[in-house]
């Protein structure tokens, strides 16, 4: 039961944070940001917000600085929309899953190519 409630809270925060970032932020340093996941601690005191940015690594660093500087604002806006006893403290983190998936795909492709070359000999 507790995990169902936690998942519901994560979903609510995900939706609200995404909306806030889309409509309230015009900072060019932020660029195009996507919220990929929100994970809330079991005690509801902290929430890790995983984000990704379109562009190079420099864009990630600049965008993450903007989000971390504005996390108080984002949290206060969430508090106005999401009815919780306490809105968790937000921690913005870069979502590395896409880069990791690409790296794994490259490794599999390389192994597959080497295997095909070995079979041809």
Coordinates of N, CA and C in Angstrom, one line a residue:
X1 N 0.8 -1.2 0.0 CA 0.0 0.0 0.0 C 0.9 1.3 0.0
X2 N 1.9 1.3 0.8 CA 2.8 2.4 0.9 C 3.5 2.7 -0.4
X3 N 3.9 1.7 -1.2 CA 4.5 1.9 -2.4 C 3.6 2.4 -3.5
X4 N 2.3 2.1 -3.4 CA 1.3 2.6 -4.3 C 1.1 4.1 -4.0
X5 N 1.1 4.5 -2.8 CA 1.0 6.0 -2.4 C 2.2 6.7 -2.9
X6 N 3.4 6.1 -2.7 CA 4.7 6.7 -3.1 C 4.7 6.9 -4.7
X7 N 4.2 5.9 -5.4 CA 4.2 6.0 -6.8 C 3.2 7.1 -7.3
X8 N 2.1 7.3 -6.6 CA 1.1 8.3 -6.9 C 1.7 9.7 -6.6
X9 N 2.4 9.9 -5.5 CA 3.1 11.1 -5.2 C 4.2 11.5 -6.3
X10 N 4.9 10.4 -6.7 CA 6.0 10.6 -7.7 C 5.3 11.1 -9.0
X11 N 4.2 10.5 -9.3 CA 3.5 10.8 -10.6 C 3.0 12.3 -10.5
X12 N 2.4 12.6 -9.4 CA 1.9 14.0 -9.2 C 3.0 15.0 -9.3
X13 N 4.1 14.8 -8.7 CA 5.3 15.7 -8.7 C 5.9 15.8 -10.1
X14 N 6.0 14.6 -10.8 CA 6.5 14.6 -12.1 C 5.6 15.5 -13.0
X15 N 4.3 15.4 -13.0 CA 3.4 16.2 -13.8 C 3.6 17.7 -13.5
X16 N 3.6 18.0 -12.2 CA 3.7 19.4 -11.9 C 5.0 20.0 -12.2
X17 N 6.1 19.3 -11.9 CA 7.4 19.9 -12.2 C 7.6 20.1 -13.7
X18 N 7.1 19.1 -14.5 CA 7.1 19.2 -16.0 C 6.4 20.5 -16.4
X19 N 5.2 20.7 -15.9 CA 4.4 21.8 -16.3 C 5.1 23.1 -15.9
X20 N 5.6 23.2 -14.7 CA 6.3 24.4 -14.2 C 7.5 24.7 -15.1
X21 N 8.3 23.7 -15.4 CA 9.5 24.0 -16.3 C 9.1 24.4 -17.7
X22 N 7.9 23.9 -18.2 CA 7.5 24.3 -19.5 C 7.0 25.7 -19.6
X23 N 6.2 26.1 -18.6 CA 5.5 27.4 -18.7 C 6.2 28.5 -17.9
X24 N 7.0 28.3 -16.9 CA 7.6 29.4 -16.1 C 9.0 29.7 -16.4
X25 N 9.7 28.9 -17.2 CA 11.1 29.2 -17.4 C 11.4 29.6 -18.8
X26 N 12.0 30.8 -19.0 CA 12.4 31.3 -20.3 C 13.9 31.5 -20.3
X27 N 14.7 31.0 -19.4 CA 16.1 31.2 -19.3 C 16.8 30.4 -20.5
X28 N 17.5 31.2 -21.4 CA 18.2 30.5 -22.5 C 19.2 29.5 -22.0
X29 N 19.7 29.6 -20.8 CA 20.7 28.7 -20.3 C 20.1 27.3 -20.0
X30 N 18.8 27.3 -19.8 CA 18.1 26.1 -19.5 C 17.9 25.3 -20.7
X31 N 17.5 25.9 -21.8 CA 17.3 25.2 -23.1 C 16.1 24.3 -23.0
X32 N 16.2 23.3 -23.8 CA 15.1 22.3 -23.8 C 15.3 21.2 -22.8
X33 N 14.5 21.2 -21.8 CA 14.7 20.2 -20.7 C 13.5 19.2 -20.6
X34 N 13.9 18.0 -20.4 CA 12.9 16.9 -20.2 C 13.0 16.3 -18.9
X35 N 11.9 16.2 -18.1 CA 11.9 15.5 -16.9 C 11.6 14.0 -17.2
X36 N 12.6 13.1 -16.8 CA 12.4 11.7 -17.2 C 11.8 10.9 -16.0
X37 N 12.1 11.3 -14.8 CA 11.6 10.5 -13.7 C 11.7 11.4 -12.4
X38 N 10.9 11.0 -11.5 CA 10.9 11.6 -10.1 C 10.9 10.5 -9.1
X39 N 11.9 10.4 -8.2 CA 11.9 9.4 -7.2 C 11.8 10.1 -5.8
X40 N 10.9 9.7 -5.1 CA 10.7 10.3 -3.7 C 11.1 9.3 -2.7
X41 N 11.8 9.8 -1.7 CA 12.3 8.9 -0.6 C 11.1 8.4 0.2
X42 N 11.2 7.3 0.9 CA 10.1 6.7 1.6 C 9.5 7.6 2.7
X43 N 10.4 8.5 3.3 CA 9.9 9.4 4.3 C 9.3 10.7 3.7
X44 N 9.3 10.8 2.4 CA 8.8 12.0 1.6 C 9.5 13.3 1.9
X45 N 10.8 13.2 2.4 CA 11.5 14.4 2.6 C 12.3 14.9 1.5
X46 N 12.7 14.0 0.5 CA 13.5 14.3 -0.6 C 13.0 13.7 -1.9
X47 N 13.1 14.4 -3.0 CA 12.7 13.9 -4.3 C 13.9 14.2 -5.3
X48 N 14.3 13.1 -5.9 CA 15.3 13.2 -7.0 C 14.6 13.4 -8.3
X49 N 14.9 14.5 -9.0 CA 14.2 14.8 -10.2 C 15.3 14.6 -11.3
X50 N 15.1 13.5 -12.1 CA 16.0 13.2 -13.2 C 15.6 14.0 -14.5
X51 N 16.6 14.7 -15.0 CA 16.3 15.5 -16.2 C 17.3 15.3 -17.3
X52 N 17.0 15.6 -18.5 CA 17.9 15.5 -19.6 C 17.7 16.8 -20.4
X53 N 18.8 17.2 -21.1 CA 18.8 18.4 -21.9 C 19.2 18.1 -23.3
X54 N 18.6 18.8 -24.3 CA 19.0 18.6 -25.7 C 20.2 19.4 -25.9
X55 N 21.2 18.7 -26.4 CA 22.5 19.4 -26.8 C 23.7 18.8 -26.1
X56 N 24.8 19.5 -26.1 CA 26.0 19.0 -25.6 C 26.1 19.0 -24.1
X57 N 27.2 18.5 -23.5 CA 27.4 18.4 -22.1 C 27.4 19.7 -21.4
X58 N 27.9 20.7 -22.1 CA 27.9 22.1 -21.5 C 26.5 22.6 -21.3
X59 N 25.6 22.2 -22.1 CA 24.2 22.5 -21.9 C 23.7 21.9 -20.7
X60 N 24.1 20.6 -20.4 CA 23.7 19.9 -19.2 C 24.1 20.6 -18.0
X61 N 25.4 21.0 -18.0 CA 25.9 21.7 -16.8 C 25.2 23.0 -16.5
X62 N 25.0 23.8 -17.6 CA 24.4 25.1 -17.5 C 22.9 25.0 -17.0
X63 N 22.2 24.0 -17.7 CA 20.8 23.8 -17.3 C 20.6 23.3 -15.9
X64 N 21.5 22.4 -15.5 CA 21.4 21.9 -14.1 C 21.7 23.0 -13.1
X65 N 22.6 23.9 -13.4 CA 22.8 25.1 -12.5 C 21.6 25.9 -12.4
X66 N 20.9 26.2 -13.5 CA 19.7 27.0 -13.5 C 18.6 26.3 -12.7
X67 N 18.4 25.0 -12.8 CA 17.4 24.2 -12.1 C 17.7 24.2 -10.6
X68 N 19.0 24.0 -10.2 CA 19.3 24.0 -8.8 C 19.2 25.3 -8.2
X69 N 19.4 26.4 -8.9 CA 19.2 27.8 -8.4 C 17.8 28.1 -8.2
X70 N 16.9 27.4 -9.0 CA 15.5 27.7 -9.0 C 14.7 26.6 -8.2
X71 N 15.3 25.7 -7.6 CA 14.6 24.6 -7.0 C 13.6 25.0 -5.9
X72 N 13.9 26.1 -5.2 CA 13.0 26.6 -4.2 C 11.7 27.1 -4.8
X73 N 11.9 27.8 -5.9 CA 10.7 28.3 -6.7 C 9.9 27.1 -7.2
X74 N 10.5 26.1 -7.8 CA 9.8 25.0 -8.3 C 9.1 24.3 -7.2
X75 N 9.7 24.1 -6.0 CA 9.1 23.5 -4.9 C 7.9 24.2 -4.4
X76 N 8.0 25.6 -4.3 CA 6.9 26.4 -3.8 C 5.7 26.3 -4.8
X77 N 6.0 26.3 -6.1 CA 4.9 26.1 -7.1 C 4.3 24.8 -7.0
X78 N 5.0 23.7 -6.7 CA 4.5 22.4 -6.5 C 3.6 22.4 -5.3
X79 N 4.0 23.1 -4.2 CA 3.2 23.1 -3.0 C 1.8 23.7 -3.2
X80 N 1.8 24.7 -4.1 CA 0.5 25.3 -4.4 C -0.5 24.4 -5.2
X81 N 0.1 23.5 -6.0 CA -0.7 22.6 -6.8 C -1.0 21.2 -6.3
X82 N 0.0 20.7 -5.6 CA -0.1 19.3 -5.1 C -0.4 19.4 -3.6
X83 N -1.5 18.7 -3.2 CA -1.9 18.8 -1.9 C -1.2 17.7 -1.1
X84 N -0.1 18.1 -0.5 CA 0.7 17.2 0.4 C 0.9 17.9 1.7
X85 N 1.1 17.1 2.8 CA 1.4 17.7 4.1 C 2.7 18.4 4.0
X86 N 3.7 17.8 3.3 CA 5.0 18.4 3.1 C 5.5 18.1 1.7
X87 N 5.9 19.1 0.9 CA 6.5 18.8 -0.4 C 7.9 18.5 -0.2
X88 N 8.4 17.5 -0.8 CA 9.8 17.1 -0.6 C 10.8 18.1 -1.1
X89 N 12.0 18.1 -0.5 CA 13.1 19.0 -1.1 C 13.5 18.4 -2.4
X90 N 13.7 19.2 -3.4 CA 14.0 18.7 -4.7 C 15.5 18.7 -5.0
X91 N 15.9 17.7 -5.6 CA 17.3 17.5 -6.1 C 17.3 17.2 -7.5
X92 N 17.8 18.1 -8.4 CA 17.8 17.9 -9.8 C 19.1 17.2 -10.2
X93 N 19.0 16.1 -11.0 CA 20.1 15.3 -11.4 C 20.0 15.0 -12.9
X94 N 21.1 14.8 -13.5 CA 21.2 14.5 -14.9 C 20.8 13.0 -15.1
X95 N 19.9 12.7 -16.0 CA 19.5 11.4 -16.3 C 20.5 10.8 -17.3
X96 N 21.3 9.8 -16.8 CA 22.3 9.2 -17.6 C 21.9 8.0 -18.4
X97 N 20.6 7.6 -18.2 CA 20.1 6.4 -18.8 C 20.2 6.3 -20.3
X98 N 20.0 7.4 -21.0 CA 20.0 7.4 -22.5 C 21.5 7.2 -22.9
X99 N 22.4 7.9 -22.3 CA 23.8 7.8 -22.7 C 24.3 6.3 -22.4
X100 N 23.8 5.8 -21.3 CA 24.2 4.4 -20.9 C 23.6 3.4 -21.9
X101 N 22.4 3.6 -22.3 CA 21.8 2.7 -23.3 C 22.5 2.8 -24.6
X102 N 22.9 4.0 -25.1 CA 23.7 4.2 -26.3 C 25.0 3.5 -26.2
X103 N 25.7 3.6 -25.0 CA 27.0 2.9 -24.8 C 26.8 1.4 -24.9
X104 N 25.8 0.9 -24.3 CA 25.6 -0.6 -24.4 C 25.3 -1.0 -25.8
X105 N 24.5 -0.2 -26.5 CA 24.1 -0.6 -27.9 C 25.4 -0.6 -28.8
X106 N 26.3 0.4 -28.5 CA 27.6 0.4 -29.3 C 28.4 -0.9 -29.0
X107 N 28.5 -1.3 -27.7 CA 29.2 -2.5 -27.3 C 28.6 -3.7 -28.0
X108 N 27.3 -3.8 -28.0 CA 26.7 -5.0 -28.6 C 26.9 -5.0 -30.1
X109 N 26.9 -3.8 -30.7 CA 27.1 -3.7 -32.2 C 28.6 -4.1 -32.5
X110 N 29.5 -3.7 -31.7 CA 30.9 -4.0 -31.9 C 31.1 -5.5 -31.7
X111 N 30.6 -6.1 -30.7 CA 30.7 -7.5 -30.5 C 30.1 -8.3 -31.7
X112 N 28.9 -7.9 -32.1 CA 28.2 -8.5 -33.2 C 29.1 -8.4 -34.5
X113 N 29.7 -7.3 -34.7 CA 30.5 -7.1 -35.9 C 31.8 -8.0 -35.9
X114 N 32.4 -8.1 -34.7 CA 33.6 -8.9 -34.5 C 33.2 -10.4 -34.7
X115 N 32.0 -10.8 -34.2 CA 31.6 -12.2 -34.3 C 31.3 -12.5 -35.8
X116 N 30.7 -11.6 -36.5 CA 30.5 -11.8 -38.0 C 31.8 -11.9 -38.7
X117 N 32.8 -11.1 -38.4 CA 34.1 -11.1 -39.1 C 34.8 -12.4 -38.8
X118 N 34.6 -12.9 -37.6 CA 35.3 -14.2 -37.2 C 34.6 -15.4 -37.9
X119 N 33.3 -15.3 -38.1 CA 32.6 -16.4 -38.8 C 32.9 -16.5 -40.3
X120 N 33.3 -15.3 -40.9 CA 33.6 -15.2 -42.3 C 35.0 -15.9 -42.6
X121 N 35.9 -15.9 -41.7 CA 37.2 -16.5 -41.9 C 37.3 -17.9 -41.9

